């Protein structure tokens, strides 16, 4: 009986140890899974943080509208506006219109492309005017911006010149006040002359008094 009890106790101990080992294995696997999940979440958060960093520029967004350089377009508009405001443009435009009209009047009918009343010519001239007006306005706006900058620079330059002039005026006034207290050559010469006269008078009066006593 004792042997059976001891065997039962030993089997119970072995069974308890096996259960404890299984529980430990389950706990360790669960902890590993939690750590893996935490690592994934931290990696995803790190990636999201790296994407939203403030010290890095944002990636360029795709735009449906075409992109262009405003400065290059502005320079082109100024060139066009300058050309439109010259006599050369008027001469060339007059020559083109005359050739257009003469061709569509005196050329063979099969070759004419814009017969009277020259609807296509009117359309081209209106199209040219519709494009020329915005280009001229854009060139004027750029010129106004430059004029505004030049006026601002002139204003600042005038302020600096006025401040320098006031400073020089104060310095000249201070120099004049300082020179008023300085002994000049004429003043020193007059003082010396007065001293010489006084010394001569002092020499003359004692001699006359001695003669009178004698």
PDB file of C-alpha atoms in Angstrom:
ATOM      1  CA  UNK A   1       0.000   0.000   0.000  1.00  0.00           C
ATOM      2  CA  UNK A   2       2.787   2.366   0.870  1.00  0.00           C
ATOM      3  CA  UNK A   3       4.497   1.685  -2.419  1.00  0.00           C
ATOM      4  CA  UNK A   4       1.280   2.452  -4.317  1.00  0.00           C
ATOM      5  CA  UNK A   5       0.836   5.687  -2.389  1.00  0.00           C
ATOM      6  CA  UNK A   6       4.397   6.717  -3.110  1.00  0.00           C
ATOM      7  CA  UNK A   7       3.975   5.891  -6.804  1.00  0.00           C
ATOM      8  CA  UNK A   8       0.729   7.901  -6.910  1.00  0.00           C
ATOM      9  CA  UNK A   9       2.428  10.829  -5.218  1.00  0.00           C
ATOM     10  CA  UNK A  10       5.343  10.657  -7.660  1.00  0.00           C
ATOM     11  CA  UNK A  11       2.948  10.534 -10.630  1.00  0.00           C
ATOM     12  CA  UNK A  12       1.032  13.524  -9.213  1.00  0.00           C
ATOM     13  CA  UNK A  13       4.257  15.477  -8.798  1.00  0.00           C
ATOM     14  CA  UNK A  14       5.340  14.666 -12.363  1.00  0.00           C
ATOM     15  CA  UNK A  15       1.896  15.666 -13.658  1.00  0.00           C
ATOM     16  CA  UNK A  16       2.031  18.967 -11.706  1.00  0.00           C
ATOM     17  CA  UNK A  17       5.517  19.706 -13.037  1.00  0.00           C
ATOM     18  CA  UNK A  18       4.376  19.009 -16.604  1.00  0.00           C
ATOM     19  CA  UNK A  19       1.381  21.340 -16.188  1.00  0.00           C
ATOM     20  CA  UNK A  20       3.612  24.078 -14.740  1.00  0.00           C
ATOM     21  CA  UNK A  21       6.034  23.711 -17.640  1.00  0.00           C
ATOM     22  CA  UNK A  22       3.168  23.917 -20.125  1.00  0.00           C
ATOM     23  CA  UNK A  23       1.831  27.042 -18.422  1.00  0.00           C
ATOM     24  CA  UNK A  24       5.285  28.576 -18.522  1.00  0.00           C
ATOM     25  CA  UNK A  25       5.617  27.785 -22.206  1.00  0.00           C
ATOM     26  CA  UNK A  26       2.202  29.311 -22.926  1.00  0.00           C
ATOM     27  CA  UNK A  27       3.104  32.437 -20.981  1.00  0.00           C
ATOM     28  CA  UNK A  28       6.435  32.792 -22.771  1.00  0.00           C
ATOM     29  CA  UNK A  29       4.779  32.359 -26.196  1.00  0.00           C
ATOM     30  CA  UNK A  30       2.082  34.892 -25.263  1.00  0.00           C
ATOM     31  CA  UNK A  31       4.721  37.390 -24.110  1.00  0.00           C
ATOM     32  CA  UNK A  32       6.675  36.882 -27.336  1.00  0.00           C
ATOM     33  CA  UNK A  33       3.527  37.535 -29.371  1.00  0.00           C
ATOM     34  CA  UNK A  34       2.799  40.710 -27.396  1.00  0.00           C
ATOM     35  CA  UNK A  35       6.363  41.874 -27.874  1.00  0.00           C
ATOM     36  CA  UNK A  36       6.150  41.217 -31.601  1.00  0.00           C
ATOM     37  CA  UNK A  37       2.896  43.185 -31.821  1.00  0.00           C
ATOM     38  CA  UNK A  38       4.408  46.024 -29.815  1.00  0.00           C
ATOM     39  CA  UNK A  39       7.445  46.014 -32.129  1.00  0.00           C
ATOM     40  CA  UNK A  40       5.208  46.203 -35.183  1.00  0.00           C
ATOM     41  CA  UNK A  41       3.179  49.058 -33.723  1.00  0.00           C
ATOM     42  CA  UNK A  42       6.324  50.941 -32.723  1.00  0.00           C
ATOM     43  CA  UNK A  43       7.772  50.380 -36.204  1.00  0.00           C
ATOM     44  CA  UNK A  44       4.573  51.652 -37.834  1.00  0.00           C
ATOM     45  CA  UNK A  45       4.520  54.661 -35.522  1.00  0.00           C
ATOM     46  CA  UNK A  46       8.189  55.302 -36.283  1.00  0.00           C
ATOM     47  CA  UNK A  47       7.463  55.166 -40.000  1.00  0.00           C
ATOM     48  CA  UNK A  48       4.517  57.520 -39.588  1.00  0.00           C
ATOM     49  CA  UNK A  49       6.662  59.844 -37.506  1.00  0.00           C
ATOM     50  CA  UNK A  50       9.432  59.769 -40.099  1.00  0.00           C
ATOM     51  CA  UNK A  51       6.872  60.644 -42.755  1.00  0.00           C
ATOM     52  CA  UNK A  52       5.519  63.582 -40.757  1.00  0.00           C
ATOM     53  CA  UNK A  53       8.839  65.069 -39.680  1.00  0.00           C
ATOM     54  CA  UNK A  54       8.950  68.850 -39.770  1.00  0.00           C
ATOM     55  CA  UNK A  55      12.630  69.108 -40.693  1.00  0.00           C
ATOM     56  CA  UNK A  56      12.059  67.389 -44.041  1.00  0.00           C
ATOM     57  CA  UNK A  57      10.334  68.971 -47.059  1.00  0.00           C
ATOM     58  CA  UNK A  58       7.036  67.568 -48.138  1.00  0.00           C
ATOM     59  CA  UNK A  59       6.952  65.570 -51.341  1.00  0.00           C
ATOM     60  CA  UNK A  60       5.723  67.418 -54.387  1.00  0.00           C
ATOM     61  CA  UNK A  61       2.036  67.030 -55.040  1.00  0.00           C
ATOM     62  CA  UNK A  62       0.736  66.108 -58.408  1.00  0.00           C
ATOM     63  CA  UNK A  63      -1.252  68.840 -60.080  1.00  0.00           C
ATOM     64  CA  UNK A  64      -3.727  68.502 -62.862  1.00  0.00           C
ATOM     65  CA  UNK A  65      -2.985  71.972 -64.231  1.00  0.00           C
ATOM     66  CA  UNK A  66       0.234  72.521 -66.199  1.00  0.00           C
ATOM     67  CA  UNK A  67       3.083  74.165 -64.323  1.00  0.00           C
ATOM     68  CA  UNK A  68       5.024  77.141 -65.676  1.00  0.00           C
ATOM     69  CA  UNK A  69       7.654  79.615 -64.572  1.00  0.00           C
ATOM     70  CA  UNK A  70       5.974  82.964 -63.751  1.00  0.00           C
ATOM     71  CA  UNK A  71       9.201  84.898 -64.280  1.00  0.00           C
ATOM     72  CA  UNK A  72       9.815  83.397 -67.715  1.00  0.00           C
ATOM     73  CA  UNK A  73       6.206  84.034 -68.710  1.00  0.00           C
ATOM     74  CA  UNK A  74       6.454  87.604 -67.424  1.00  0.00           C
ATOM     75  CA  UNK A  75       9.634  88.252 -69.407  1.00  0.00           C
ATOM     76  CA  UNK A  76       7.948  86.853 -72.525  1.00  0.00           C
ATOM     77  CA  UNK A  77       4.929  89.102 -71.980  1.00  0.00           C
ATOM     78  CA  UNK A  78       7.203  92.129 -71.659  1.00  0.00           C
ATOM     79  CA  UNK A  79       8.962  91.282 -74.905  1.00  0.00           C
ATOM     80  CA  UNK A  80       5.643  90.864 -76.696  1.00  0.00           C
ATOM     81  CA  UNK A  81       4.323  94.124 -75.232  1.00  0.00           C
ATOM     82  CA  UNK A  82       7.463  95.976 -76.278  1.00  0.00           C
ATOM     83  CA  UNK A  83       7.158  94.580 -79.813  1.00  0.00           C
ATOM     84  CA  UNK A  84       3.461  95.471 -80.007  1.00  0.00           C
ATOM     85  CA  UNK A  85       4.232  99.031 -79.017  1.00  0.00           C
ATOM     86  CA  UNK A  86       6.701  99.666 -81.846  1.00  0.00           C
ATOM     87  CA  UNK A  87       6.283 100.987 -85.361  1.00  0.00           C
ATOM     88  CA  UNK A  88       7.750  97.775 -86.747  1.00  0.00           C
ATOM     89  CA  UNK A  89       4.733  95.787 -85.575  1.00  0.00           C
ATOM     90  CA  UNK A  90       2.343  98.297 -87.192  1.00  0.00           C
ATOM     91  CA  UNK A  91       4.256  98.135 -90.491  1.00  0.00           C
ATOM     92  CA  UNK A  92       4.359  94.328 -90.539  1.00  0.00           C
ATOM     93  CA  UNK A  93       0.688  94.073 -89.573  1.00  0.00           C
ATOM     94  CA  UNK A  94      -0.279  96.507 -92.349  1.00  0.00           C
ATOM     95  CA  UNK A  95       1.774  94.580 -94.925  1.00  0.00           C
ATOM     96  CA  UNK A  96       0.216  91.263 -93.871  1.00  0.00           C
ATOM     97  CA  UNK A  97      -3.336  92.660 -94.076  1.00  0.00           C
ATOM     98  CA  UNK A  98      -2.710  94.195 -97.520  1.00  0.00           C
ATOM     99  CA  UNK A  99      -1.237  90.961 -98.867  1.00  0.00           C
ATOM    100  CA  UNK A 100      -4.122  88.991 -97.314  1.00  0.00           C
ATOM    101  CA  UNK A 101      -6.763  91.218 -98.940  1.00  0.00           C
ATOM    102  CA  UNK A 102      -5.051  91.379-102.341  1.00  0.00           C
ATOM    103  CA  UNK A 103      -4.521  87.649-102.447  1.00  0.00           C
ATOM    104  CA  UNK A 104      -8.132  86.866-101.632  1.00  0.00           C
ATOM    105  CA  UNK A 105      -9.368  89.373-104.254  1.00  0.00           C
ATOM    106  CA  UNK A 106      -7.090  88.889-107.255  1.00  0.00           C
ATOM    107  CA  UNK A 107      -5.922  85.285-106.794  1.00  0.00           C
ATOM    108  CA  UNK A 108      -7.748  82.421-108.566  1.00  0.00           C
ATOM    109  CA  UNK A 109     -10.909  81.275-106.845  1.00  0.00           C
ATOM    110  CA  UNK A 110      -9.488  77.813-106.171  1.00  0.00           C
ATOM    111  CA  UNK A 111      -6.542  79.312-104.267  1.00  0.00           C
ATOM    112  CA  UNK A 112      -8.446  81.865-102.194  1.00  0.00           C
ATOM    113  CA  UNK A 113      -8.788  80.851 -98.536  1.00  0.00           C
ATOM    114  CA  UNK A 114     -10.712  83.883 -97.151  1.00  0.00           C
ATOM    115  CA  UNK A 115     -13.080  85.494 -99.605  1.00  0.00           C
ATOM    116  CA  UNK A 116     -14.945  88.737 -99.087  1.00  0.00           C
ATOM    117  CA  UNK A 117     -16.008  89.885 -96.416  1.00  0.00           C
ATOM    118  CA  UNK A 118     -12.769  88.376 -94.953  1.00  0.00           C
ATOM    119  CA  UNK A 119     -14.304  86.655 -91.949  1.00  0.00           C
ATOM    120  CA  UNK A 120     -11.166  84.668 -91.202  1.00  0.00           C
ATOM    121  CA  UNK A 121      -9.056  87.871 -91.183  1.00  0.00           C
ATOM    122  CA  UNK A 122     -11.488  89.464 -88.736  1.00  0.00           C
ATOM    123  CA  UNK A 123     -11.258  86.380 -86.541  1.00  0.00           C
ATOM    124  CA  UNK A 124      -7.450  86.443 -86.584  1.00  0.00           C
ATOM    125  CA  UNK A 125      -7.353  90.145 -85.719  1.00  0.00           C
ATOM    126  CA  UNK A 126      -9.770  89.691 -82.825  1.00  0.00           C
ATOM    127  CA  UNK A 127      -7.761  86.704 -81.594  1.00  0.00           C
ATOM    128  CA  UNK A 128      -4.561  88.749 -81.752  1.00  0.00           C
ATOM    129  CA  UNK A 129      -6.226  91.586 -79.822  1.00  0.00           C
ATOM    130  CA  UNK A 130      -7.635  89.214 -77.196  1.00  0.00           C
ATOM    131  CA  UNK A 131      -4.140  87.833 -76.507  1.00  0.00           C
ATOM    132  CA  UNK A 132      -2.353  91.170 -76.753  1.00  0.00           C
ATOM    133  CA  UNK A 133      -4.484  92.912 -74.112  1.00  0.00           C
ATOM    134  CA  UNK A 134      -3.684  90.480 -71.213  1.00  0.00           C
ATOM    135  CA  UNK A 135      -0.009  90.407 -72.174  1.00  0.00           C
ATOM    136  CA  UNK A 136       0.163  94.194 -72.108  1.00  0.00           C
ATOM    137  CA  UNK A 137      -1.605  94.280 -68.738  1.00  0.00           C
ATOM    138  CA  UNK A 138       0.805  91.702 -67.335  1.00  0.00           C
ATOM    139  CA  UNK A 139       3.786  93.710 -68.573  1.00  0.00           C
ATOM    140  CA  UNK A 140       2.306  96.848 -66.997  1.00  0.00           C
ATOM    141  CA  UNK A 141       1.836  95.056 -63.680  1.00  0.00           C
ATOM    142  CA  UNK A 142       5.455  93.935 -63.697  1.00  0.00           C
ATOM    143  CA  UNK A 143       6.538  97.483 -64.520  1.00  0.00           C
ATOM    144  CA  UNK A 144       4.398  98.806 -61.656  1.00  0.00           C
ATOM    145  CA  UNK A 145       6.047  96.341 -59.286  1.00  0.00           C
ATOM    146  CA  UNK A 146       9.490  97.482 -60.397  1.00  0.00           C
ATOM    147  CA  UNK A 147       8.478 101.129 -60.046  1.00  0.00           C
ATOM    148  CA  UNK A 148       7.183 100.442 -56.556  1.00  0.00           C
ATOM    149  CA  UNK A 149      10.467  98.812 -55.562  1.00  0.00           C
ATOM    150  CA  UNK A 150      12.455 101.691 -57.076  1.00  0.00           C
ATOM    151  CA  UNK A 151      10.324 104.238 -55.238  1.00  0.00           C
ATOM    152  CA  UNK A 152      10.847 102.401 -51.969  1.00  0.00           C
ATOM    153  CA  UNK A 153      14.596 102.355 -52.540  1.00  0.00           C
ATOM    154  CA  UNK A 154      14.573 106.062 -53.433  1.00  0.00           C
ATOM    155  CA  UNK A 155      12.597 106.841 -50.291  1.00  0.00           C
ATOM    156  CA  UNK A 156      15.081 104.981 -48.117  1.00  0.00           C
ATOM    157  CA  UNK A 157      17.971 106.692 -49.896  1.00  0.00           C
ATOM    158  CA  UNK A 158      16.378 110.099 -49.317  1.00  0.00           C
ATOM    159  CA  UNK A 159      15.896 109.285 -45.653  1.00  0.00           C
ATOM    160  CA  UNK A 160      19.546 108.291 -45.327  1.00  0.00           C
ATOM    161  CA  UNK A 161      20.647 111.458 -47.162  1.00  0.00           C
ATOM    162  CA  UNK A 162      18.475 113.619 -44.905  1.00  0.00           C
ATOM    163  CA  UNK A 163      19.887 111.950 -41.808  1.00  0.00           C
ATOM    164  CA  UNK A 164      23.456 112.458 -43.075  1.00  0.00           C
ATOM    165  CA  UNK A 165      22.728 116.101 -43.873  1.00  0.00           C
ATOM    166  CA  UNK A 166      21.330 116.727 -40.394  1.00  0.00           C
ATOM    167  CA  UNK A 167      24.344 115.025 -38.836  1.00  0.00           C
ATOM    168  CA  UNK A 168      26.771 117.128 -40.888  1.00  0.00           C
ATOM    169  CA  UNK A 169      24.836 120.294 -39.992  1.00  0.00           C
ATOM    170  CA  UNK A 170      25.121 119.513 -36.286  1.00  0.00           C
ATOM    171  CA  UNK A 171      28.827 118.774 -36.664  1.00  0.00           C
ATOM    172  CA  UNK A 172      29.449 122.053 -38.507  1.00  0.00           C
ATOM    173  CA  UNK A 173      27.546 123.986 -35.830  1.00  0.00           C
ATOM    174  CA  UNK A 174      29.606 122.293 -33.125  1.00  0.00           C
ATOM    175  CA  UNK A 175      32.811 123.157 -34.974  1.00  0.00           C
ATOM    176  CA  UNK A 176      31.753 126.795 -35.284  1.00  0.00           C
ATOM    177  CA  UNK A 177      31.001 126.958 -31.579  1.00  0.00           C
ATOM    178  CA  UNK A 178      34.355 125.382 -30.830  1.00  0.00           C
ATOM    179  CA  UNK A 179      36.220 127.735 -33.146  1.00  0.00           C
ATOM    180  CA  UNK A 180      34.566 130.730 -31.498  1.00  0.00           C
ATOM    181  CA  UNK A 181      36.530 129.958 -28.331  1.00  0.00           C
ATOM    182  CA  UNK A 182      39.870 129.359 -30.114  1.00  0.00           C
ATOM    183  CA  UNK A 183      42.419 132.184 -30.297  1.00  0.00           C
ATOM    184  CA  UNK A 184      42.975 133.298 -33.872  1.00  0.00           C
ATOM    185  CA  UNK A 185      46.062 134.908 -35.371  1.00  0.00           C
ATOM    186  CA  UNK A 186      44.511 138.364 -35.575  1.00  0.00           C
ATOM    187  CA  UNK A 187      43.355 138.230 -31.974  1.00  0.00           C
ATOM    188  CA  UNK A 188      46.801 137.170 -30.763  1.00  0.00           C
ATOM    189  CA  UNK A 189      48.412 139.905 -32.865  1.00  0.00           C
ATOM    190  CA  UNK A 190      46.089 142.558 -31.416  1.00  0.00           C
ATOM    191  CA  UNK A 191      46.811 141.342 -27.910  1.00  0.00           C
ATOM    192  CA  UNK A 192      50.540 141.530 -28.516  1.00  0.00           C
ATOM    193  CA  UNK A 193      50.194 145.050 -29.891  1.00  0.00           C
ATOM    194  CA  UNK A 194      48.248 146.139 -26.818  1.00  0.00           C
ATOM    195  CA  UNK A 195      50.896 144.638 -24.549  1.00  0.00           C
ATOM    196  CA  UNK A 196      53.665 146.380 -26.441  1.00  0.00           C
ATOM    197  CA  UNK A 197      51.870 149.723 -26.180  1.00  0.00           C
ATOM    198  CA  UNK A 198      51.297 149.202 -22.478  1.00  0.00           C
ATOM    199  CA  UNK A 199      54.951 148.348 -21.909  1.00  0.00           C
ATOM    200  CA  UNK A 200      56.059 151.412 -23.874  1.00  0.00           C
ATOM    201  CA  UNK A 201      53.790 153.657 -21.823  1.00  0.00           C
ATOM    202  CA  UNK A 202      55.129 152.193 -18.599  1.00  0.00           C
ATOM    203  CA  UNK A 203      58.678 152.913 -19.717  1.00  0.00           C
ATOM    204  CA  UNK A 204      57.922 156.507 -20.715  1.00  0.00           C
ATOM    205  CA  UNK A 205      56.150 157.621 -17.556  1.00  0.00           C
ATOM    206  CA  UNK A 206      58.905 156.623 -15.070  1.00  0.00           C
ATOM    207  CA  UNK A 207      61.542 158.539 -17.105  1.00  0.00           C
ATOM    208  CA  UNK A 208      59.481 161.734 -17.111  1.00  0.00           C
ATOM    209  CA  UNK A 209      58.893 161.493 -13.351  1.00  0.00           C
ATOM    210  CA  UNK A 210      62.631 161.150 -12.680  1.00  0.00           C
ATOM    211  CA  UNK A 211      63.390 164.296 -14.734  1.00  0.00           C
ATOM    212  CA  UNK A 212      60.743 166.267 -12.838  1.00  0.00           C
ATOM    213  CA  UNK A 213      62.307 165.345  -9.501  1.00  0.00           C
ATOM    214  CA  UNK A 214      65.678 166.506 -10.584  1.00  0.00           C
TER     215      UNK A 214
END
